[in-house]
């Protein structure tokens, strides 16, 4: 699962960005993402990366009173809400205290997008939290995706409410806003994209979803100079099909569009009486192991419904409205024009479908067409891939990762596995990279570009003399970067970097990319006075004192580096977001270098600057207001401490702004975290993140309870380490408890946390952690909050999280790790919250249902809250406010008002672990930790919003 931070960040296009469903990322889109997550890595991940949202800091002018009353939400017909006072056991949606509610309801900052020429910026306006009525709309759950049949798009899409255009003036400031106009009031805007010349915008519009014909998406274009917008299709009955890819600019005046076929009729009707039983068979005795996917096809009716909604007709349409249908209707999933815009690579999926894997594994066909829709040839037709092994680095058989070379007009490249896709097979080479021109003239065979012993992870192209090839292997965390000369076979490939992907301190950074005249991105070569080939390496700069981002001038031939920019590490956290002087061909003179940077501090939210060489003058181009000015100066410290086995741990400690431990005494404390797996103690102990980062508070962030007088220990490191041949999870409980003990002991030693009033919480795998801690470390915490977790690992028998052994291969590990199996040991109050429509692999809602019944069957103090219509993350305002109310009520009753004397923190109690006794003694002025100083290092919080 991946959730983004809720305050404004820039990002850039591929290769800098991650796609958001709510908008179309043009090469210059700058949506909400931390820059650190967006840079093209020198070691692309060997499996889909999981990003966890970052909780953040706050400030209060004074501590708010700990109210005992709550408010009940009363929804009106428009989905808005009012409130009334209610007793704590009432039914209905409730509101948290006002000091929390005001932070969550703060208006969102816009998403920004630069034009291709970097001379204009879009401000894409957003609304606040959506009403529950948005989630309550009917949706179809088919083949791993959820579809809104009314608008023929993915359900639950966010959207923009308006588009503002600003010119970037010569002095670096922004000109006045020009509003894009012409579309109906209340329109929902998605998939905003620039034309290559920057003169036009394309985007989709949908209106009132109660009107079936008006709710479907229509394609609009806007003139950037005037701001005037208009529908692109002359026919009012032509609509976008936005289930998969929806439209792409072919050239400056033409788009290729996925439309709903004009001949499509009504959706298929579910038969009242089935034609027969549902049958699945494995009479061939194939070994097929799959994780716990959800929303899969259930029968032939579902398959017909999938075809109905996902089938598109491709149409070429020009800005004057002229259109030309091309190709037959099919389930098209992507349309990728060649850099010279002469060809399209068209990907589609087809039957036979599967009832056990999502559509990403359905049979896939990749064809080559000319830009006017003429079929050229078939690149591949891959069969159904139900049998991909669950081991990490296992892949699909056949051609994969087919792409256009960014530095050539129309040259293709791809990888093919040599191990049958099975990571457990030992073979050399493991992957081969091939390349060939779009059109084969004399029957030439594909050319071998490079061979790899690890798993292929991508290529950064520059020109015929330079490209960087990445490979990695998850089991060993090894990652390599190769330097190759694609146009010269006489030059032997060589390894540029060979390192552990876990070793943040040795990360050399990522090459910065420039935009070509064709709109693609290639490695930027920098020209200096002396000879040599220089690149720009943009790195996070992890150090034992925190991240200090940098920009290095790197000689690709000698490996010599010159640091030409570095973040101010004393007060600010700065990052290089994108290269601004990237338009054009050839080498970029160093004295013409221009980059976009971000700058923030503990109390100042992120602003953006353009920094130019040679004088390195920085001009501020944004002036965003503080998203919650009432929280502008909390206390934040990155702390470092040790686990009993010597592993270095880090966390971020947040305290209310006016709090003084010597005067105010210890506070109730909320610990919020998420475990992570490592292969070495050294890597687990490295510091990641910066003490100067601004804290963005998300709608369900643990930091909201700073407003209620809590100390918050955010993201304490919970490393689960499996060195050598050992698997990390074989000692999961032992390491989990040891990490939690160290964290609790540290906040007690500092005198900021009341030993009897420490709560623990987490989301998803953090909820799994929470339940395990209450079962195996009841001496540490007074209560817990577990959201959207999985608690019985026998329900995910073919792997979970980073565990790729099956239940039958590691039965003891699965059982021992499952808090469901230890429900009889949980004696502290636990609040379980889960979305009723959770679609995340493994965390089906049944996990919380069954865990609650197990707890109740042993007389545990527990509460289960199921949120209607919500998925793995919560989005509706009513749901989020109620989650906050439930959490606040739980913390007030079982943490703030906890009168139980904690056994764990009584140094005279013989049942308490020695480490806990030491911590308690230290908190009172004695014990082995007295006089120890902390050096303020930190791991970026991984708590889920």
Short mmCIF file of C-alpha atoms in Angstrom, two decimals, residues 146-333:
data_model
loop_
_atom_site.label_atom_id
_atom_site.label_comp_id
_atom_site.label_asym_id
_atom_site.label_seq_id
_atom_site.Cartn_x
_atom_site.Cartn_y
_atom_site.Cartn_z
CA UNK A 146 -12.78 -1.21 -8.81
CA UNK A 147 -14.89 0.47 -11.46
CA UNK A 148 -17.42 3.28 -11.34
CA UNK A 149 -19.84 2.18 -14.03
CA UNK A 150 -21.49 5.60 -14.30
CA UNK A 151 -18.36 7.40 -15.45
CA UNK A 152 -16.60 4.29 -16.84
CA UNK A 153 -13.45 4.98 -14.81
CA UNK A 154 -11.78 3.72 -11.66
CA UNK A 155 -14.00 4.33 -8.68
CA UNK A 156 -13.13 6.71 -5.84
CA UNK A 157 -10.93 8.93 -7.96
CA UNK A 158 -9.87 12.22 -6.49
CA UNK A 159 -10.21 15.24 -8.75
CA UNK A 160 -9.33 18.88 -9.22
CA UNK A 161 -11.82 21.69 -8.91
CA UNK A 162 -9.98 24.28 -10.99
CA UNK A 163 -6.81 25.12 -12.91
CA UNK A 164 -4.81 28.32 -12.50
CA UNK A 165 -1.95 29.29 -14.86
CA UNK A 166 1.02 31.38 -13.67
CA UNK A 167 3.84 32.66 -15.84
CA UNK A 168 7.34 32.23 -14.44
CA UNK A 169 8.83 35.69 -14.75
CA UNK A 170 12.44 36.42 -15.70
CA UNK A 171 13.28 37.30 -12.10
CA UNK A 172 11.98 33.90 -10.93
CA UNK A 173 8.74 35.18 -9.42
CA UNK A 174 5.26 34.11 -10.44
CA UNK A 175 2.98 36.30 -12.49
CA UNK A 176 -0.73 36.79 -11.72
CA UNK A 177 -3.01 33.79 -11.98
CA UNK A 178 -5.02 33.17 -15.14
CA UNK A 179 -7.96 30.84 -14.49
CA UNK A 180 -8.80 28.15 -17.04
CA UNK A 181 -12.46 28.76 -17.85
CA UNK A 182 -15.25 27.55 -20.08
CA UNK A 183 -16.27 24.33 -18.37
CA UNK A 184 -19.43 24.04 -16.22
CA UNK A 185 -19.37 25.01 -12.55
CA UNK A 186 -18.81 22.04 -10.30
CA UNK A 187 -16.89 20.07 -12.92
CA UNK A 188 -14.53 17.37 -11.72
CA UNK A 189 -11.17 17.60 -13.50
CA UNK A 190 -8.78 14.69 -14.01
CA UNK A 191 -5.74 13.66 -16.06
CA UNK A 192 -4.32 17.13 -16.75
CA UNK A 193 -1.59 16.94 -19.41
CA UNK A 194 0.54 19.45 -21.34
CA UNK A 195 0.99 19.32 -25.10
CA UNK A 196 4.63 18.95 -26.05
CA UNK A 197 4.93 22.58 -27.20
CA UNK A 198 3.27 23.85 -24.00
CA UNK A 199 0.53 25.71 -25.88
CA UNK A 200 -2.39 23.50 -24.84
CA UNK A 201 -3.68 21.49 -21.91
CA UNK A 202 -5.78 18.36 -22.18
CA UNK A 203 -7.91 17.04 -19.33
CA UNK A 204 -11.08 15.15 -18.60
CA UNK A 205 -14.29 16.65 -17.24
CA UNK A 206 -17.15 14.92 -15.49
CA UNK A 207 -20.18 16.58 -14.03
CA UNK A 208 -23.13 15.64 -11.84
CA UNK A 209 -22.88 11.94 -11.16
CA UNK A 210 -26.62 11.70 -10.53
CA UNK A 211 -27.06 12.34 -14.25
CA UNK A 212 -25.79 9.17 -15.94
CA UNK A 213 -25.05 10.84 -19.29
CA UNK A 214 -23.34 13.83 -17.64
CA UNK A 215 -21.24 11.73 -15.27
CA UNK A 216 -19.20 10.10 -18.02
CA UNK A 217 -15.82 11.65 -18.78
CA UNK A 218 -15.37 13.99 -21.71
CA UNK A 219 -12.06 15.15 -23.15
CA UNK A 220 -11.42 18.90 -23.05
CA UNK A 221 -8.57 21.10 -24.21
CA UNK A 222 -7.57 24.58 -23.11
CA UNK A 223 -5.50 27.28 -24.77
CA UNK A 224 -2.73 28.16 -22.32
CA UNK A 225 -2.41 31.78 -23.49
CA UNK A 226 -6.10 32.64 -23.11
CA UNK A 227 -7.22 30.04 -20.55
CA UNK A 228 -10.24 29.24 -22.71
CA UNK A 229 -11.34 25.60 -22.50
CA UNK A 230 -13.63 23.63 -24.82
CA UNK A 231 -14.71 20.03 -25.48
CA UNK A 232 -12.42 18.34 -27.98
CA UNK A 233 -14.96 16.00 -29.59
CA UNK A 234 -17.60 17.55 -31.74
CA UNK A 235 -20.00 14.71 -30.97
CA UNK A 236 -21.67 15.07 -27.55
CA UNK A 237 -22.01 11.28 -27.28
CA UNK A 238 -18.32 10.40 -27.36
CA UNK A 239 -16.83 9.63 -23.94
CA UNK A 240 -13.51 8.62 -22.46
CA UNK A 241 -12.89 5.11 -21.24
CA UNK A 242 -10.64 5.78 -18.25
CA UNK A 243 -10.32 2.30 -16.75
CA UNK A 244 -6.74 2.00 -17.98
CA UNK A 245 -4.78 4.47 -20.13
CA UNK A 246 -7.09 7.13 -21.55
CA UNK A 247 -5.33 9.61 -23.87
CA UNK A 248 -1.87 10.68 -24.96
CA UNK A 249 -0.52 13.52 -27.10
CA UNK A 250 0.72 12.23 -30.45
CA UNK A 251 2.08 15.60 -31.54
CA UNK A 252 1.31 19.24 -30.75
CA UNK A 253 -2.12 19.07 -32.38
CA UNK A 254 -3.25 15.42 -32.18
CA UNK A 255 -4.20 13.02 -29.40
CA UNK A 256 -4.80 9.27 -29.31
CA UNK A 257 -7.82 8.60 -27.13
CA UNK A 258 -9.45 5.54 -25.54
CA UNK A 259 -13.21 6.00 -26.01
CA UNK A 260 -16.27 4.01 -25.05
CA UNK A 261 -17.31 2.19 -28.25
CA UNK A 262 -20.28 3.96 -29.83
CA UNK A 263 -21.92 0.59 -30.52
CA UNK A 264 -21.81 -0.52 -26.91
CA UNK A 265 -25.22 -1.28 -25.48
CA UNK A 266 -26.45 -1.92 -21.98
CA UNK A 267 -24.28 -3.85 -19.53
CA UNK A 268 -24.78 -7.61 -19.39
CA UNK A 269 -27.43 -8.78 -16.94
CA UNK A 270 -26.61 -11.27 -14.25
CA UNK A 271 -28.59 -14.45 -14.88
CA UNK A 272 -31.13 -15.27 -12.19
CA UNK A 273 -30.25 -18.95 -12.46
CA UNK A 274 -26.61 -19.91 -13.07
CA UNK A 275 -25.86 -22.08 -16.05
CA UNK A 276 -23.85 -24.43 -13.90
CA UNK A 277 -21.53 -24.71 -10.90
CA UNK A 278 -18.37 -22.65 -10.54
CA UNK A 279 -15.50 -24.99 -11.28
CA UNK A 280 -11.76 -24.59 -11.01
CA UNK A 281 -9.46 -27.45 -11.81
CA UNK A 282 -5.80 -28.34 -11.47
CA UNK A 283 -5.82 -31.78 -13.05
CA UNK A 284 -2.48 -30.94 -14.66
CA UNK A 285 -1.04 -30.71 -11.12
CA UNK A 286 0.58 -27.34 -11.82
CA UNK A 287 2.26 -25.59 -8.90
CA UNK A 288 0.37 -22.30 -8.61
CA UNK A 289 0.96 -20.21 -5.49
CA UNK A 290 -0.62 -16.77 -5.24
CA UNK A 291 -0.93 -14.19 -2.52
CA UNK A 292 -4.29 -13.23 -1.09
CA UNK A 293 -5.53 -11.03 -3.94
CA UNK A 294 -8.94 -9.43 -3.64
CA UNK A 295 -11.68 -8.18 -6.00
CA UNK A 296 -11.02 -11.03 -8.43
CA UNK A 297 -13.38 -12.27 -11.14
CA UNK A 298 -15.82 -14.77 -9.67
CA UNK A 299 -17.57 -16.21 -12.72
CA UNK A 300 -18.27 -15.77 -16.43
CA UNK A 301 -20.71 -12.97 -15.72
CA UNK A 302 -17.91 -11.01 -14.04
CA UNK A 303 -15.67 -11.70 -17.03
CA UNK A 304 -18.36 -10.36 -19.38
CA UNK A 305 -18.78 -7.29 -17.17
CA UNK A 306 -15.01 -6.71 -17.21
CA UNK A 307 -15.04 -6.81 -21.01
CA UNK A 308 -18.01 -4.45 -21.11
CA UNK A 309 -16.41 -1.69 -19.06
CA UNK A 310 -12.81 -2.13 -20.16
CA UNK A 311 -13.18 -2.45 -23.92
CA UNK A 312 -12.18 0.74 -25.77
CA UNK A 313 -12.18 2.08 -29.27
CA UNK A 314 -9.00 4.01 -30.09
CA UNK A 315 -9.56 7.33 -31.83
CA UNK A 316 -7.12 9.83 -33.31
CA UNK A 317 -8.49 13.36 -32.82
CA UNK A 318 -6.97 16.71 -33.78
CA UNK A 319 -7.46 20.05 -32.06
CA UNK A 320 -9.95 21.08 -34.73
CA UNK A 321 -12.18 18.17 -33.72
CA UNK A 322 -11.51 15.88 -36.68
CA UNK A 323 -11.41 12.25 -35.60
CA UNK A 324 -10.44 8.88 -37.03
CA UNK A 325 -11.15 5.53 -35.31
CA UNK A 326 -8.20 3.15 -35.56
CA UNK A 327 -7.90 -0.53 -34.78
CA UNK A 328 -10.62 -2.83 -33.50
CA UNK A 329 -12.26 -2.43 -30.06
CA UNK A 330 -10.22 -4.22 -27.40
CA UNK A 331 -9.17 -3.99 -23.76
CA UNK A 332 -6.32 -1.53 -24.32
CA UNK A 333 -4.19 -0.89 -21.26
#
